[in-house]
CSV table of C-alpha atoms in Angstrom, one decimal:
chain,number,residue,atom,x,y,z
A,1355,MET,CA,30.3,107.3,131.8
A,1356,ALA,CA,33.0,110.0,129.9
A,1357,SER,CA,31.7,112.8,129.4
A,1358,ILE,CA,31.7,114.4,125.2
A,1359,PHE,CA,34.1,116.9,126.0
A,1360,ALA,CA,36.4,114.3,127.1
A,1361,GLY,CA,36.0,113.1,123.6
A,1362,LEU,CA,36.7,116.0,122.6
A,1363,GLU,CA,39.9,116.3,124.7
A,1364,SER,CA,41.0,112.7,123.2
A,1365,ALA,CA,40.1,113.7,119.6
A,1366,ARG,CA,42.3,117.0,120.2
A,1367,GLN,CA,45.7,114.8,121.6
A,1368,ALA,CA,45.4,112.9,118.4
A,1369,LEU,CA,45.3,116.5,116.2
A,1370,SER,CA,48.0,117.1,118.8
A,1371,VAL,CA,50.2,113.9,118.5
A,1372,SER,CA,49.5,113.4,114.2
A,1373,GLN,CA,50.8,116.9,113.9
A,1374,GLU,CA,54.1,116.4,116.0
A,1375,ALA,CA,54.4,113.0,114.0
A,1376,LEU,CA,54.0,115.1,110.8
A,1377,GLU,CA,57.4,117.4,111.9
A,1378,VAL,CA,58.8,114.1,113.2
A,1379,THR,CA,58.6,112.7,109.3
A,1380,SER,CA,59.4,116.7,107.8
A,1381,GLN,CA,63.1,116.3,110.2
A,1382,ASN,CA,63.8,113.1,108.9
A,1383,ILE,CA,63.2,113.3,105.2
A,1384,ALA,CA,65.4,116.5,105.4
A,1385,ASN,CA,68.2,115.0,107.0
A,1386,SER,CA,68.0,112.6,104.6
A,1387,SER,CA,71.5,112.9,103.7
A,1388,THR,CA,73.0,114.4,106.0
A,1389,THR,CA,75.6,112.5,107.4
A,1390,GLY,CA,75.5,110.3,110.9
A,1391,TYR,CA,71.7,111.3,110.7
A,1392,SER,CA,70.1,108.4,113.0
A,1393,ARG,CA,66.0,108.4,111.9
A,1394,GLN,CA,63.9,109.4,114.5
A,1395,ARG,CA,60.3,107.9,115.4
A,1396,LEU,CA,57.5,109.8,118.1
A,1397,VAL,CA,56.9,107.0,120.8
A,1398,THR,CA,52.9,107.7,121.7
A,1399,ASN,CA,51.6,106.0,124.6
A,1400,ALA,CA,47.6,105.3,124.8
A,1401,ILE,CA,46.2,107.3,128.0
A,1402,ALA,CA,44.9,104.7,131.1
A,1403,PRO,CA,41.0,105.4,132.1
A,1404,ASP,CA,40.4,107.5,135.5
A,1405,THR,CA,38.4,105.5,137.2
A,1406,GLY,CA,38.4,107.6,140.2
A,1407,ASP,CA,38.3,106.2,143.6
A,1408,SER,CA,38.0,102.1,143.6
A,1409,LYS,CA,35.5,102.5,146.1
A,1410,PHE,CA,33.2,104.2,143.3
A,1411,VAL,CA,34.2,102.7,140.4
A,1412,SER,CA,31.3,102.4,137.7
A,1413,ASN,CA,30.0,98.8,136.2
A,1414,GLN,CA,29.5,100.9,132.9
A,1415,ALA,CA,32.9,100.5,131.1
A,1416,ALA,CA,35.8,103.0,130.9
A,1417,VAL,CA,36.8,105.1,127.7
A,1418,GLY,CA,40.6,105.8,127.3
A,1419,GLY,CA,41.7,109.5,128.1
A,1420,GLY,CA,43.1,109.7,124.4
A,1421,VAL,CA,47.0,109.6,123.0
A,1422,THR,CA,49.7,111.0,124.4
A,1423,ALA,CA,53.6,111.1,122.8
A,1424,SER,CA,56.0,111.1,125.6
A,1425,SER,CA,59.2,110.9,123.4
A,1426,VAL,CA,61.3,111.3,119.9
A,1427,GLU,CA,64.0,108.4,119.7
A,1428,GLN,CA,66.1,107.9,117.6
A,1429,ILE,CA,66.5,104.7,115.7
A,1430,ARG,CA,69.7,103.3,116.3
A,1431,ASN,CA,71.6,99.9,117.2
A,1432,ASP,CA,74.3,99.9,120.0
A,1433,PHE,CA,76.1,96.7,119.2
A,1434,LEU,CA,76.1,97.5,115.6
A,1435,ASP,CA,77.3,100.4,116.6
A,1436,THR,CA,80.4,99.0,118.9
A,1437,ARG,CA,81.1,96.4,115.6
A,1438,TYR,CA,80.8,99.1,113.1
A,1439,ARG,CA,83.7,101.2,115.4
A,1440,SER,CA,85.8,98.0,116.0
A,1441,GLU,CA,86.2,96.9,112.0
A,1442,ASN,CA,87.0,100.9,111.6
A,1443,SER,CA,90.3,100.9,113.2
A,1444,THR,CA,91.2,98.0,112.1
A,1445,LYS,CA,90.0,98.8,108.1
A,1446,SER,CA,92.0,101.9,109.1
A,1447,TYR,CA,95.4,100.4,110.2
A,1448,TYR,CA,95.5,97.9,107.3
A,1449,ASP,CA,95.0,100.8,105.2
A,1450,GLY,CA,97.4,102.9,106.6
A,1451,LEU,CA,100.6,100.4,106.6
A,1452,SER,CA,99.1,99.6,103.0
A,1453,ASP,CA,99.5,103.0,102.1
A,1454,THR,CA,103.5,103.0,103.5
A,1455,LEU,CA,104.8,99.5,102.1
A,1456,SER,CA,103.5,100.1,98.9
A,1457,GLN,CA,105.9,103.2,98.8
A,1458,LEU,CA,108.2,100.9,100.4
A,1459,GLU,CA,108.1,98.6,97.9
A,1460,ASP,CA,108.5,102.1,95.2
A,1461,VAL,CA,111.8,102.0,97.1
A,1462,PHE,CA,113.0,98.6,97.1
A,1463,ASN,CA,111.3,98.1,92.9
A,1464,GLU,CA,113.7,95.4,91.7
A,1465,LEU,CA,111.5,94.8,88.9
A,1466,ASP,CA,110.2,97.2,85.5
A,1467,SER,CA,107.6,96.7,83.7
A,1468,SER,CA,108.2,99.7,81.4
A,1469,SER,CA,109.6,97.7,78.7
A,1470,SER,CA,107.0,95.8,76.6
A,1471,SER,CA,109.0,92.7,76.7
A,1472,THR,CA,109.9,91.4,79.8
A,1473,ASP,CA,109.9,92.7,83.2
A,1474,THR,CA,114.4,93.6,84.0
A,1475,ALA,CA,115.4,93.5,87.2
A,1476,THR,CA,116.4,97.3,88.7
A,1477,GLY,CA,117.3,98.6,92.0
A,1478,LEU,CA,120.0,97.0,94.0
A,1479,SER,CA,119.0,93.6,92.2
A,1480,GLY,CA,119.7,94.6,89.4
A,1481,ASP,CA,122.7,96.8,89.9
A,1482,VAL,CA,124.3,93.6,91.8
A,1483,SER,CA,123.5,91.5,88.9
A,1484,SER,CA,125.3,94.6,86.4
A,1485,LEU,CA,127.8,94.2,88.9
A,1486,VAL,CA,128.4,90.5,88.1
A,1487,SER,CA,128.0,91.0,84.1
A,1488,SER,CA,130.9,93.0,84.7
A,1489,LEU,CA,133.1,91.8,87.1
A,1490,THR,CA,132.3,88.0,84.1
A,1491,LYS,CA,133.8,90.0,81.8
A,1492,LEU,CA,136.7,90.7,83.1
A,1493,GLN,CA,138.0,88.0,84.8
A,1494,ALA,CA,138.0,86.4,81.1
A,1495,SER,CA,140.2,90.1,80.1
A,1496,PRO,CA,141.9,91.1,83.4
A,1497,ASP,CA,144.2,93.4,81.1
A,1498,ASP,CA,141.4,95.5,80.2
A,1499,THR,CA,141.8,98.5,81.4
A,1500,SER,CA,138.2,99.7,80.5
A,1501,LEU,CA,136.7,96.7,81.8
A,1502,ALA,CA,138.3,97.5,85.1
A,1503,SER,CA,136.5,100.9,84.8
A,1504,SER,CA,133.7,99.4,84.4
A,1505,VAL,CA,133.6,97.3,87.1
A,1506,ARG,CA,134.6,99.7,89.6
A,1507,SER,CA,131.7,102.5,88.2
A,1508,ALA,CA,128.9,99.3,88.2
A,1509,MET,CA,129.8,99.1,92.4
A,1510,ASP,CA,130.3,102.9,92.1
A,1511,THR,CA,126.3,102.7,91.5
A,1512,ILE,CA,125.2,99.8,94.1
A,1513,CYS,CA,126.8,102.5,96.9
A,1514,GLN,CA,124.9,105.7,95.5
A,1515,THR,CA,121.6,103.5,94.9
A,1516,VAL,CA,122.3,102.0,99.0
A,1517,ARG,CA,122.9,105.3,100.0
A,1518,SER,CA,119.7,106.9,98.3
A,1519,ASP,CA,117.7,104.1,99.6
A,1520,VAL,CA,118.7,105.6,103.1
A,1521,ASN,CA,117.5,108.7,102.4
A,1522,GLN,CA,114.0,107.7,100.9
A,1523,LEU,CA,113.2,105.7,104.1
A,1524,ASP,CA,114.4,109.1,105.9
A,1525,GLU,CA,112.0,111.1,103.8
A,1526,LEU,CA,109.1,108.5,104.5
A,1527,SER,CA,109.9,107.9,108.4
A,1528,THR,CA,109.6,112.6,108.2
A,1529,GLN,CA,106.5,111.7,106.4
A,1530,VAL,CA,104.8,109.3,108.7
A,1531,ALA,CA,105.8,111.1,111.5
A,1532,GLY,CA,104.5,113.8,110.6
A,1533,ASP,CA,101.2,112.3,109.7
A,1534,LEU,CA,101.0,111.1,113.2
A,1535,SER,CA,101.0,114.5,114.5
A,1536,ASP,CA,98.7,116.1,111.9
A,1537,THR,CA,96.3,113.4,113.4
A,1538,ILE,CA,96.4,113.6,117.4
A,1539,GLY,CA,97.4,117.5,117.3
A,1540,GLY,CA,96.0,119.2,113.8
A,1541,ALA,CA,93.2,122.2,114.1
A,1542,GLN,CA,93.4,122.5,110.5
A,1543,SER,CA,92.3,119.2,110.0
A,1544,GLY,CA,90.6,118.3,112.8
A,1545,GLY,CA,93.2,116.2,114.8
A,1546,VAL,CA,92.1,113.6,117.4
A,1547,ASP,CA,92.6,115.9,120.8
A,1548,ALA,CA,90.1,118.2,119.0
A,1549,MET,CA,87.6,115.5,118.0
A,1550,LEU,CA,87.9,115.2,121.9
A,1551,GLN,CA,87.1,117.7,122.9
A,1552,SER,CA,83.7,118.1,121.2
A,1553,VAL,CA,83.1,115.1,122.3
A,1554,GLY,CA,83.3,116.2,125.8
A,1555,SER,CA,81.6,119.7,124.7
A,1556,LEU,CA,78.4,117.4,123.9
A,1557,ASN,CA,78.6,115.1,126.7
A,1558,MET,CA,77.9,118.2,128.5
A,1559,GLN,CA,75.3,119.9,126.3
A,1560,ILE,CA,73.3,116.4,126.0
A,1561,ALA,CA,73.4,116.0,129.9
A,1562,ASN,CA,72.0,119.2,130.0
A,1563,TYR,CA,69.2,118.7,128.0
A,1564,GLU,CA,68.4,115.9,128.8
A,1565,THR,CA,68.2,116.3,132.4
A,1566,GLY,CA,64.2,117.5,131.6
A,1567,GLY,CA,63.4,114.2,130.8
A,1568,GLN,CA,64.1,114.9,126.9
A,1569,THR,CA,66.4,113.8,124.5
A,1570,ALA,CA,68.9,115.2,122.5
A,1571,ASN,CA,69.2,113.4,119.2
A,1572,ASP,CA,71.0,115.5,117.2
A,1573,LEU,CA,73.1,116.4,119.7
A,1574,ARG,CA,73.7,112.4,119.9
A,1575,ASP,CA,74.4,112.2,116.6
A,1576,GLN,CA,77.2,114.8,115.9
A,1577,ARG,CA,79.1,113.0,119.7
A,1578,ASN,CA,78.1,109.2,117.7
A,1579,ASN,CA,79.9,110.9,114.2
A,1580,LEU,CA,82.9,112.1,116.5
A,1581,LEU,CA,83.5,108.7,118.1
A,1582,ASP,CA,83.0,106.7,114.7
A,1583,GLN,CA,86.0,109.3,113.3
A,1584,ILE,CA,87.9,108.7,116.5
A,1585,SER,CA,87.8,105.0,115.9
A,1586,ALA,CA,89.2,105.2,112.5
A,1587,ASP,CA,92.0,106.9,113.9
A,1588,PHE,CA,92.5,104.1,116.7
A,1589,ASP,CA,91.5,101.0,119.2
A,1590,ILE,CA,88.3,103.0,121.6
A,1591,ASN,CA,86.0,101.7,124.3
A,1592,VAL,CA,82.4,103.7,124.2
A,1593,THR,CA,80.9,103.5,127.6
A,1594,GLN,CA,77.4,104.6,127.7
A,1595,GLU,CA,76.5,106.2,130.6
A,1596,SER,CA,73.0,106.8,132.7
A,1597,ASN,CA,73.6,111.0,132.4
A,1598,GLY,CA,73.8,110.6,128.8
A,1599,MET,CA,77.3,110.7,128.2
A,1600,VAL,CA,79.8,108.7,127.6
A,1601,THR,CA,83.2,107.7,128.4
A,1602,VAL,CA,85.9,107.4,125.7
A,1603,ALA,CA,89.6,104.9,126.5
A,1604,LEU,CA,91.9,103.1,125.0
A,1605,LYS,CA,91.0,99.8,124.2
A,1606,ASN,CA,94.4,98.1,125.1
A,1607,ASP,CA,95.4,101.3,127.7
A,1608,SER,CA,93.7,101.0,131.0
A,1609,THR,CA,95.8,102.7,132.8
A,1610,HIS,CA,94.2,106.2,131.8
A,1611,MET,CA,90.7,107.5,130.2
A,1612,LEU,CA,90.7,109.6,127.1
A,1613,ILE,CA,86.9,110.8,128.9
A,1614,ASP,CA,86.2,109.8,131.7
A,1615,GLU,CA,83.3,109.1,134.4
A,1616,ASN,CA,83.3,113.1,135.3
A,1617,ASN,CA,84.0,114.5,131.3
A,1618,ASN,CA,87.7,115.3,132.1
A,1619,VAL,CA,89.0,114.8,128.6
A,1620,GLU,CA,93.1,113.9,129.0
A,1621,GLY,CA,94.3,114.3,124.6
A,1622,LEU,CA,97.6,112.1,124.0
A,1623,GLU,CA,100.7,113.5,122.7
A,1624,THR,CA,103.7,112.9,120.5
A,1625,SER,CA,106.9,111.4,122.3
A,1626,SER,CA,110.5,113.3,122.0
A,1627,ASP,CA,111.3,111.1,118.9
A,1628,GLY,CA,107.6,112.2,117.4
A,1629,LYS,CA,107.7,108.1,117.1
A,1630,THR,CA,105.0,107.0,119.6
A,1631,LEU,CA,102.6,108.6,121.6
A,1632,THR,CA,102.4,109.4,125.7
A,1633,TRP,CA,99.9,110.9,127.7
A,1634,GLN,CA,99.6,114.1,129.0
A,1635,ASP,CA,102.4,112.8,132.3
A,1636,GLY,CA,105.0,111.4,130.0
A,1637,SER,CA,104.0,108.2,130.6
A,1638,ALA,CA,103.9,105.4,127.3
A,1639,ALA,CA,100.6,105.2,126.2
A,1640,ASN,CA,99.5,102.0,124.6
A,1641,VAL,CA,98.0,102.5,121.3
A,1642,THR,CA,96.5,99.9,118.7
A,1643,GLY,CA,94.3,99.6,116.0
A,1644,GLY,CA,93.6,102.3,113.4
A,1645,SER,CA,96.2,105.1,111.4
A,1646,VAL,CA,97.8,105.8,114.0
A,1647,GLY,CA,99.0,102.4,115.0
A,1648,ALA,CA,99.6,101.8,111.6
A,1649,ASP,CA,101.9,104.7,112.1
A,1650,ILE,CA,103.7,103.8,115.1
A,1651,GLU,CA,104.4,100.1,114.0
A,1652,LEU,CA,105.4,101.3,111.2
A,1653,LEU,CA,108.2,104.0,112.3
A,1654,ASN,CA,109.0,101.7,115.2
A,1655,GLY,CA,108.8,97.6,113.4
A,1656,ASP,CA,112.0,96.0,113.9
A,1657,GLY,CA,110.7,93.4,111.8
A,1658,THR,CA,112.3,91.2,114.9
A,1659,GLY,CA,108.7,89.6,115.3
A,1660,THR,CA,109.1,90.0,119.3
A,1661,GLY,CA,107.9,92.6,121.1
A,1662,THR,CA,106.0,95.4,121.5
A,1663,TYR,CA,107.0,96.4,117.8
A,1664,GLY,CA,108.3,93.7,116.2
A,1665,ASN,CA,106.6,93.8,112.2
A,1666,LEU,CA,108.2,95.2,109.8
A,1667,GLY,CA,108.6,98.6,109.4
A,1668,ILE,CA,111.1,101.3,108.3
A,1669,PRO,CA,114.0,100.6,111.3
A,1670,ALA,CA,113.7,97.1,109.6
A,1671,MET,CA,115.0,98.3,106.3
A,1672,ASN,CA,117.3,100.5,108.1
A,1673,ALA,CA,118.9,97.4,109.5
A,1674,LYS,CA,118.5,95.4,106.3
A,1675,LEU,CA,120.7,98.4,104.6
A,1676,ASN,CA,123.3,98.8,107.3
A,1677,ALA,CA,123.8,94.4,107.5
A,1678,PHE,CA,124.0,95.1,103.3
A,1679,ALA,CA,126.4,98.1,102.9
A,1680,ALA,CA,128.9,96.3,106.3
A,1681,GLY,CA,128.7,92.9,105.1
A,1682,LEU,CA,129.4,94.2,101.4
A,1683,THR,CA,132.3,96.0,102.7
A,1684,THR,CA,133.2,93.4,105.1
A,1685,ALA,CA,133.4,90.5,102.2
A,1686,ILE,CA,134.8,92.9,99.5
A,1687,ASN,CA,138.1,93.9,101.0
A,1688,SER,CA,138.5,90.5,102.3
A,1689,VAL,CA,139.5,88.7,99.4
A,1690,VAL,CA,141.2,91.7,98.5
A,1691,THR,CA,143.8,90.9,101.5
A,1692,THR,CA,143.5,87.4,101.3
A,1693,ASN,CA,145.0,87.5,98.2
A,1694,ASP,CA,147.5,90.1,98.8
A,1695,ALA,CA,148.9,91.3,102.1
A,1696,SER,CA,149.2,94.4,100.4
A,1697,GLY,CA,146.1,94.7,98.5
A,1698,GLN,CA,144.4,98.4,99.7
A,1699,ALA,CA,140.2,97.8,100.3
A,1700,LEU,CA,137.8,99.0,97.5
A,1701,LEU,CA,135.1,100.1,99.9
A,1702,GLN,CA,134.4,102.0,102.9
A,1703,CYS,CA,131.5,102.4,105.4
A,1704,ASP,CA,132.3,104.1,108.4
A,1705,GLY,CA,129.9,103.3,111.4
A,1706,GLY,CA,128.7,100.3,109.7
A,1707,GLU,CA,126.3,102.6,108.3
A,1708,ALA,CA,124.4,101.9,104.4
A,1709,LYS,CA,124.2,106.2,104.7
A,1710,ASN,CA,128.2,106.2,104.4
A,1711,LEU,CA,128.2,103.3,101.7
A,1712,SER,CA,131.1,104.3,99.0
A,1713,LEU,CA,134.4,103.8,97.0
A,1714,THR,CA,137.8,104.2,99.2
A,1715,ASP,CA,139.5,106.8,97.4
A,1716,ALA,CA,142.5,104.6,96.4
A,1717,TRP,CA,140.3,103.0,94.1
A,1718,THR,CA,138.4,106.1,93.5
A,1719,THR,CA,141.6,106.9,91.9
A,1720,ASP,CA,142.5,104.3,89.9
A,1721,ALA,CA,140.0,102.3,88.2
A,1722,ALA,CA,143.0,99.8,87.5
A,1723,LEU,CA,143.3,98.6,91.2
A,1724,LEU,CA,141.1,96.0,91.6
A,1725,THR,CA,143.6,94.2,88.5
A,1726,GLU,CA,146.4,95.8,90.3
A,1727,ASN,CA,146.1,93.1,93.4
A,1728,TYR,CA,144.8,90.8,90.9
A,1729,LYS,CA,148.5,90.6,89.0
A,1730,SER,CA,150.6,90.4,92.5
A,1731,SER,CA,148.2,87.6,93.7
A,1732,ASP,CA,149.0,84.0,93.7
A,1733,THR,CA,145.6,82.5,93.2
A,1734,GLY,CA,143.6,82.7,89.8
A,1735,ASN,CA,141.2,82.8,90.8
A,1736,TYR,CA,140.8,86.4,92.7
A,1737,ILE,CA,137.5,87.8,90.5
A,1738,GLY,CA,135.9,84.5,91.2
A,1739,GLN,CA,135.8,84.8,94.7
A,1740,PHE,CA,134.1,87.8,94.0
A,1741,ILE,CA,131.4,86.5,91.7
A,1742,SER,CA,131.5,83.6,94.1
A,1743,ALA,CA,130.4,86.2,96.9
A,1744,PHE,CA,127.8,88.1,94.3
A,1745,SER,CA,126.0,84.9,92.9
A,1746,GLY,CA,127.4,82.3,93.5
A,1747,THR,CA,128.1,79.7,96.4
A,1748,SER,CA,130.0,81.9,98.7
A,1749,ALA,CA,127.6,82.2,101.8
A,1750,ILE,CA,128.3,85.8,103.3
A,1751,THR,CA,127.2,86.4,107.1
A,1752,PHE,CA,124.8,89.4,107.6
A,1753,GLN,CA,125.4,90.7,110.7
A,1754,GLY,CA,122.0,92.3,112.5
A,1755,ALA,CA,120.0,90.6,109.9
A,1756,THR,CA,120.5,87.2,110.9
A,1757,TYR,CA,120.7,86.1,107.4
A,1758,SER,CA,123.2,83.8,106.0
A,1759,GLY,CA,124.1,84.1,101.8
A,1760,THR,CA,124.9,85.5,98.8
A,1761,ILE,CA,124.8,89.6,98.1
A,1762,GLN,CA,122.6,88.6,95.7
A,1763,ASP,CA,120.7,86.2,97.4
A,1764,PHE,CA,120.4,88.8,100.1
A,1765,THR,CA,119.2,91.9,98.1
A,1766,ASP,CA,116.5,89.8,96.7
A,1767,SER,CA,115.1,89.3,100.0
A,1768,ILE,CA,115.1,92.7,101.0
A,1769,SER,CA,112.0,93.2,98.3
A,1770,MET,CA,111.1,90.0,99.1
A,1771,ASP,CA,110.3,90.5,102.5
A,1772,VAL,CA,108.6,94.1,101.7
A,1773,ALA,CA,106.4,91.9,98.7
A,1774,ASN,CA,105.5,89.4,101.3
A,1775,ARG,CA,104.3,91.7,104.3
A,1776,LEU,CA,102.9,94.0,101.5
A,1777,SER,CA,100.8,91.2,100.1
A,1778,TYR,CA,99.8,90.0,103.0
A,1779,ILE,CA,98.1,94.0,104.2
A,1780,LYS,CA,96.4,94.1,101.3
A,1781,GLN,CA,94.3,90.5,102.1
A,1782,MET,CA,93.2,92.0,104.9
A,1783,ALA,CA,92.7,95.5,104.4
A,1784,SER,CA,90.5,94.0,101.7
A,1785,SER,CA,88.8,91.3,103.9
A,1786,SER,CA,88.2,94.4,106.7
A,1787,ASP,CA,86.2,96.3,104.0
A,1788,SER,CA,84.7,94.1,103.3
A,1789,ILE,CA,83.1,93.5,107.2
A,1790,VAL,CA,83.2,97.5,107.9
A,1791,LYS,CA,81.0,97.4,104.3
A,1792,ASN,CA,78.6,94.9,105.6
A,1793,ILE,CA,78.2,96.4,109.3
A,1794,THR,CA,77.4,100.2,107.5
A,1795,SER,CA,74.7,98.7,105.1
A,1796,GLN,CA,73.0,96.7,108.4
A,1797,ARG,CA,73.6,100.2,111.0
A,1798,SER,CA,72.1,102.2,107.4
A,1799,SER,CA,69.0,99.9,107.5
A,1800,VAL,CA,68.5,100.0,110.7
A,1801,SER,CA,69.5,104.4,111.3
A,1802,GLY,CA,69.1,105.3,108.0
A,1803,VAL,CA,66.2,107.3,106.4
A,1804,SER,CA,64.3,105.9,104.1
A,1805,ILE,CA,62.4,108.1,101.8
A,1806,ASP,CA,59.8,105.9,101.0
A,1807,GLU,CA,58.9,105.0,103.9
A,1808,GLU,CA,58.2,108.2,105.1
A,1809,GLY,CA,56.4,109.0,102.4
A,1810,ILE,CA,53.9,106.2,103.4
A,1811,ASN,CA,54.7,108.0,107.1
A,1812,ILE,CA,52.6,111.3,105.5
A,1813,ILE,CA,49.7,109.8,104.3
A,1814,LYS,CA,49.2,108.0,107.8
A,1815,TYR,CA,49.8,110.7,109.9
A,1816,GLN,CA,47.4,113.1,107.2
A,1817,GLN,CA,44.6,110.6,107.2
A,1818,SER,CA,45.4,110.6,111.1
A,1819,TYR,CA,45.0,114.2,111.5
A,1820,ASN,CA,41.7,114.2,109.0
A,1821,ALA,CA,40.4,111.2,111.2
A,1822,ALA,CA,40.9,113.3,114.2
A,1823,ALA,CA,39.7,116.6,112.5
A,1824,ARG,CA,36.6,114.9,111.7
A,1825,VAL,CA,36.1,113.9,115.2
A,1826,VAL,CA,36.1,117.1,116.3
A,1827,THR,CA,33.6,118.5,113.4
A,1828,ALA,CA,30.7,114.9,114.5
A,1829,ILE,CA,31.1,116.6,118.8
A,1830,ASN,CA,30.7,119.9,117.5
A,1831,ASP,CA,27.6,118.7,115.8
A,1832,MET,CA,26.4,116.4,118.5
A,1833,LEU,CA,27.3,119.8,120.6
A,1834,ASP,CA,25.2,122.3,119.0
A,1835,THR,CA,22.3,120.1,118.6
A,1836,LEU,CA,22.5,119.3,122.3
A,1837,ILE,CA,22.2,123.1,123.2
A,1838,ASN,CA,20.4,124.4,120.2
A,1839,SER,CA,18.0,122.0,119.1
A,1840,MET,CA,17.0,120.5,123.1
A,1841,GLY,CA,16.0,123.8,124.3
A,1842,VAL,CA,13.0,125.2,125.5
A,1843,ARG,CA,11.1,127.3,123.0
């Protein structure tokens, strides 16, 4: 039969466990608003009775030895963590694309809704429409020098718009490249490299702390919070090791490890042109997903739909402008020389680059150059050929853009490409955002702190503590009776 002192020890342990459970509850309540904090729970186990040597086991019922607290565990779901990081990367990828493509759309904005009536064509398409209107008037009155000046002015506006678009694309490319560099190595903004170093440091602290059998819950929360942040930058695979550490790898690059099993941290670096990332040994890193994946795609996307960076990006839009400038120059000048062998070129575009598109010096000096060529030609549809090239039936092949059609059609296609891509990206971003919110809600239901639930726990553990204290009081009374009331008088 268990001694009376065994019951006292069981009650003492119950007091200790109840007190520790209240401390865990207090920790949960104190961190209910702490970002990344995971609810903690005291793990308790019943102490089996000590029956001694089996040869001398008593026939009387054996009473347990009380209760003990084995650990304080955090309530997390590894599957939800993995899903969250994957979807968080996808969401950040589409958000990054959406933000920059919206800026691209502003560069090639073809509609002005500032008026209260109807949308008015602006941008390159609007400029082409204005030129066609001026050409139509000139065709009706070729001797009107003011109309010739209007045509020249309208063409010069097109050249200025193209050059302005090129400059804006260059500025946008510089901005995105700066964002990429800052995301990876930005010290003030807490770049990815800095976060990886922090994960490595936490790995070591956790392993050292848990060597003694404890669980470094708060340190694990800090590490998980960093891993969640990194997942917004690119796709990662996180693997839990038996020593408490984690390894981190790029999801689509098995050549290197961001953090390996020996806790070696290898950061990423921007390439010499600032448009891609490399490992520290200089080899190319295959980074996908997240804001970084979006930046890299925008900086390198050629719009071909094939290869590593085949989606629409800034290079694709630059290529379209170059194709437009070169195609426009060839089309306009060919009309002049076809109708008059001595006709002087009207446009120039050195190197076929849009940034160099401009009126020739001859046309800049003489606004009537166009009509002079018209008067010396043998055809009566000279101006009409210009009009047809812009908005009629004359198809022009724009080299480098794999496009054949009128100049007006091509300018419309530039803005439509951006609009269509942006529409798709926004749909994907909205869908991904819903998924992330759903997973976040699931994670919160598992790991989040409920003040109401913790309030119930306070009452439960307080009552448990009071009950154990009453057991101590009862045993104390029993001992008092045994010692003081049964003695020899």
